[in-house]
Short mmCIF file of C-alpha atoms in Angstrom, two decimals:
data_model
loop_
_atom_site.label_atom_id
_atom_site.label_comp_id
_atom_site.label_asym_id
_atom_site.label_seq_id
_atom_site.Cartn_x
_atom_site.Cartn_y
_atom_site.Cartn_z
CA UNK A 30 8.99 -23.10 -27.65
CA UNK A 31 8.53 -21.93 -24.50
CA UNK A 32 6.63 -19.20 -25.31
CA UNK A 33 4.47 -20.69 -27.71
CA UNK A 34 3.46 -22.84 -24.40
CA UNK A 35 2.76 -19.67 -22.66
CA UNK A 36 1.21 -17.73 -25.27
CA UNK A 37 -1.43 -20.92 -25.54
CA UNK A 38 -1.91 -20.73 -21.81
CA UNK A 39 -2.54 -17.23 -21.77
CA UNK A 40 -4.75 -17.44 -25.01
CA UNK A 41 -6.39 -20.02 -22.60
CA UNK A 42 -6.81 -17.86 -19.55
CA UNK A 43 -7.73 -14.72 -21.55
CA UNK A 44 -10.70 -16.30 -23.43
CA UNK A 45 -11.80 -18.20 -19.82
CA UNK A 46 -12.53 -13.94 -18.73
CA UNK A 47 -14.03 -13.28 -21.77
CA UNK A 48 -17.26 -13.75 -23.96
CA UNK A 49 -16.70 -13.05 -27.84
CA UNK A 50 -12.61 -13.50 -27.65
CA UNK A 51 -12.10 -14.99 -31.40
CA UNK A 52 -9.20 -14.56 -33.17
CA UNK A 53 -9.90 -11.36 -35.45
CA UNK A 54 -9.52 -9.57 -31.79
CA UNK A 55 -6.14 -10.91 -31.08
CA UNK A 56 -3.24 -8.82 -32.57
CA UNK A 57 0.21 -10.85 -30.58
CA UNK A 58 3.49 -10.61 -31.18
CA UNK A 59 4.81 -13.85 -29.06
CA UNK A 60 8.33 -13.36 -29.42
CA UNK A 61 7.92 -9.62 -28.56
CA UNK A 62 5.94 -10.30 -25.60
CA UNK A 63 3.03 -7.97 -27.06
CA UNK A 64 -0.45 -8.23 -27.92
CA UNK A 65 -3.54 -6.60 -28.19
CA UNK A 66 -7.35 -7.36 -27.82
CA UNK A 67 -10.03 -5.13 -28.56
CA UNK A 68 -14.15 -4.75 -28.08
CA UNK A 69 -14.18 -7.31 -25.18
CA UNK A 70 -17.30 -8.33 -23.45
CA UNK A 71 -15.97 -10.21 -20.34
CA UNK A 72 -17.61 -13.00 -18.27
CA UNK A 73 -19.35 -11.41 -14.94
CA UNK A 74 -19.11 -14.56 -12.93
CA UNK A 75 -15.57 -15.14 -13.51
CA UNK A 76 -15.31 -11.47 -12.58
CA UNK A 77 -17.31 -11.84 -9.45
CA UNK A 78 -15.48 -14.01 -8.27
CA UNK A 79 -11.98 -12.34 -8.80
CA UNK A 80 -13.06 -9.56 -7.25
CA UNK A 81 -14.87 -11.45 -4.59
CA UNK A 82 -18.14 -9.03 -4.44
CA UNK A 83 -20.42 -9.37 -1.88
CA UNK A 84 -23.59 -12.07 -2.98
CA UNK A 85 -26.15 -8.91 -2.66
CA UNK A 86 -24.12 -7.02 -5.24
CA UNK A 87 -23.91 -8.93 -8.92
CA UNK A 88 -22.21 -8.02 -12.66
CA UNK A 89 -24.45 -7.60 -15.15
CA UNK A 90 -21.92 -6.07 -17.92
CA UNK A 91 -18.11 -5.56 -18.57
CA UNK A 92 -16.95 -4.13 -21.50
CA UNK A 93 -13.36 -3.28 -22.49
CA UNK A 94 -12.86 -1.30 -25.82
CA UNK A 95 -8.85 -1.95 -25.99
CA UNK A 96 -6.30 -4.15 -23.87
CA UNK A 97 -2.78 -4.16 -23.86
CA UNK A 98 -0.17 -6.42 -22.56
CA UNK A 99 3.44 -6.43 -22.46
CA UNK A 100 5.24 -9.79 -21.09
CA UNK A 101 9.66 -9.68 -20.47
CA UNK A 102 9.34 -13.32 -21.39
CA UNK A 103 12.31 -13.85 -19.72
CA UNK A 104 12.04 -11.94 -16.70
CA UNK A 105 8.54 -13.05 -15.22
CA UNK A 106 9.41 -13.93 -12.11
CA UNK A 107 11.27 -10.56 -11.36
CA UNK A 108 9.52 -8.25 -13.46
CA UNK A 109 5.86 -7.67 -14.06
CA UNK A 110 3.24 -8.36 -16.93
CA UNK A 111 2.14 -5.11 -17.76
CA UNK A 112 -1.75 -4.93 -18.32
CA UNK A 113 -3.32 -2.01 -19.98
CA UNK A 114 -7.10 -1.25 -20.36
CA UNK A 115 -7.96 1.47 -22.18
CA UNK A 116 -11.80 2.25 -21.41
CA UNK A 117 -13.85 -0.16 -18.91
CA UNK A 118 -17.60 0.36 -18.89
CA UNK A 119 -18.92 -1.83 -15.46
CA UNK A 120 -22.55 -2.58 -15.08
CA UNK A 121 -24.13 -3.45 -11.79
CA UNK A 122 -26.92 -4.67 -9.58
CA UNK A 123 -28.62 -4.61 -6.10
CA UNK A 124 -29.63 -8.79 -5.61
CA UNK A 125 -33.01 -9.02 -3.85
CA UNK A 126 -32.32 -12.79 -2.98
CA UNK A 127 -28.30 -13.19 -2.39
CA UNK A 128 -26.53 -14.68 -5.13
CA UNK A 129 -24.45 -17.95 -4.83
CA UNK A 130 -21.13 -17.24 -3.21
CA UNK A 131 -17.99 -16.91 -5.03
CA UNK A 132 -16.75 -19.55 -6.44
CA UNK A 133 -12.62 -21.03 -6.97
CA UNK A 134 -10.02 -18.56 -8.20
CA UNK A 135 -10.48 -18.45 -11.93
CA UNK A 136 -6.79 -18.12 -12.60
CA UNK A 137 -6.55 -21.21 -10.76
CA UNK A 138 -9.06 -23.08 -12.98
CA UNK A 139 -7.33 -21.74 -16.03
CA UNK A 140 -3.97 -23.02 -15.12
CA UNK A 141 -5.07 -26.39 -14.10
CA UNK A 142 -4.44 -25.61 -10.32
CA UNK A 143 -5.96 -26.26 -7.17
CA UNK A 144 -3.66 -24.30 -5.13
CA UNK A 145 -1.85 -20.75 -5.22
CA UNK A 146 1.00 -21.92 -7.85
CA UNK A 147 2.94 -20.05 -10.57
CA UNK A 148 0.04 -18.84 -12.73
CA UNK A 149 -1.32 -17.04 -9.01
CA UNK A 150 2.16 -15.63 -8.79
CA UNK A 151 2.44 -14.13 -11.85
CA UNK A 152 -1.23 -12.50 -11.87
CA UNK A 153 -0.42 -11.03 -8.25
CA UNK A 154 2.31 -9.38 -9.75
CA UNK A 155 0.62 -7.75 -12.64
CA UNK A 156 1.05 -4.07 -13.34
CA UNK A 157 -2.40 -3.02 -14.10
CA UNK A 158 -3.07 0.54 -15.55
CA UNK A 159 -6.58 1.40 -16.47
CA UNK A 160 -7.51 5.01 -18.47
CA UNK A 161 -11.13 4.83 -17.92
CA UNK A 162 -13.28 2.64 -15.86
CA UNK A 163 -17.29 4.12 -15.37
CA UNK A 164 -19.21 1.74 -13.07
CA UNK A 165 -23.14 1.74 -12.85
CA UNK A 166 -25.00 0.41 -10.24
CA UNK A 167 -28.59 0.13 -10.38
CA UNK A 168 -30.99 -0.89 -7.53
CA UNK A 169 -34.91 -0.54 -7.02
CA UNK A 170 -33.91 1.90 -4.53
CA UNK A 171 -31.45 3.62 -7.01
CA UNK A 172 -29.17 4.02 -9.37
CA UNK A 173 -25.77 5.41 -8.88
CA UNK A 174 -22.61 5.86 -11.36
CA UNK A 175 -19.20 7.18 -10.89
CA UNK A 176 -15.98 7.11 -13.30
CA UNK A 177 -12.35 6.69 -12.23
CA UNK A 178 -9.46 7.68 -14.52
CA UNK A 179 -6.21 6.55 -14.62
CA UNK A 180 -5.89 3.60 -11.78
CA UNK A 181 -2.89 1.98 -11.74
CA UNK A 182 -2.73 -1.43 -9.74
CA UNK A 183 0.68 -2.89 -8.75
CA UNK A 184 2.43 -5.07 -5.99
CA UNK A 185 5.13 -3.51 -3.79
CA UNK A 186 7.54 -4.52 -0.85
CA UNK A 187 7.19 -4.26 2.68
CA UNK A 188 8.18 -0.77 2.19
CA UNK A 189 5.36 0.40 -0.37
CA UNK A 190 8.04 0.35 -3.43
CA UNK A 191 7.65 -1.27 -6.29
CA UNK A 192 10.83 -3.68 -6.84
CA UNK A 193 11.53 -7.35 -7.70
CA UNK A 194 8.46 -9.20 -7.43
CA UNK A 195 10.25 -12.19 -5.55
CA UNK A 196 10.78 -9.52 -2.39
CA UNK A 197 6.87 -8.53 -2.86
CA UNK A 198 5.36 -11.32 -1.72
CA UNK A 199 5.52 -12.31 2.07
CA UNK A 200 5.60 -15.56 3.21
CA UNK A 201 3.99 -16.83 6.76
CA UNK A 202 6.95 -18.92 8.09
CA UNK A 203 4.54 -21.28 9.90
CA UNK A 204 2.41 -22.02 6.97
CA UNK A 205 4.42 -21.64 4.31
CA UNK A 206 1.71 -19.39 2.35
#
């Protein structure tokens, strides 16, 4: 049951980054803690803010041929969710007139939240590996492109190691954030 609950939340989240997610792209194995999505258009604002880009610099185009994920149902709060994306193409552009600033934390909105909570917690601590990601940026000044292969993303400990994801995050004792 309980991972029926989080498969629908995730289902949830994934189609809140995404465009065209219906469910002839969805190949999940709940119980495994698998799935698969494929040809993915994602949502630039919701990416924009995520990444928190500066308002002269906007998304125009994010494409994803193939993600991955794996999910130790069980483990979540020790061990990571394991994101794979296979080939990213990025397109972006020089604003003339700033954009509107970023707006709340997606994940946040997806989960119901206001504040950092569980759903925050578990995205910090996602192990992120991406084959291919080519990013285009195109100005009236110029255009510019460059690709990166294999990036891998993850969160470590105070001493740059990857280990339980309860001793990766560090709390300020006089804020309790």
């Amino acid at each position: 049951m309980a991972a029926t609950v989080a498969t629908a939340a995730g289902a949830r989240a994934a189609a809140r980054f995404t465009k065209n997610l219906s469910p002839d792209k969805i190949n999940l194995s709940t119980l495994k803690g698998e799935g698969q999505l494929t040809h993915l258009e994602l949502d630039e604002e919701v990416l924009q803010n995520v990444l928190e880009l500066p308002t002269w610099l906007a998304i125009t185009r994010v494409y994803c041929n193939r993600a991955s994920i794996q999910i130790q149902w069980t483990k979540l709060k020790t061990h990571p969710i394991c994101l794979c994306l296979d080939k990213v193409e990025v397109e972006m552009q020089t604003c003339e007139d700033p954009r509107p600033p970023n707006g709340q934390s997606p994940i946040a909105l997806a989960s119901g939240q206001s504040e950092y909570g569980f759903a925050e917690k578990v995205v910090e601590g996602m192990f992120i590996v991406v084959n291919s990601i080519t990013i285009k940026i195109h100005s009236k000044a110029f255009h510019a492109s460059f690709e990166l292969w294999q990036l891998q993303g993850y969160s470590v400990n105070p001493n740059w190691q990857q280990s339980d994801l309860r001793l990766t995050r560090i709390t300020d004792p006089r804020r309790g954030e």
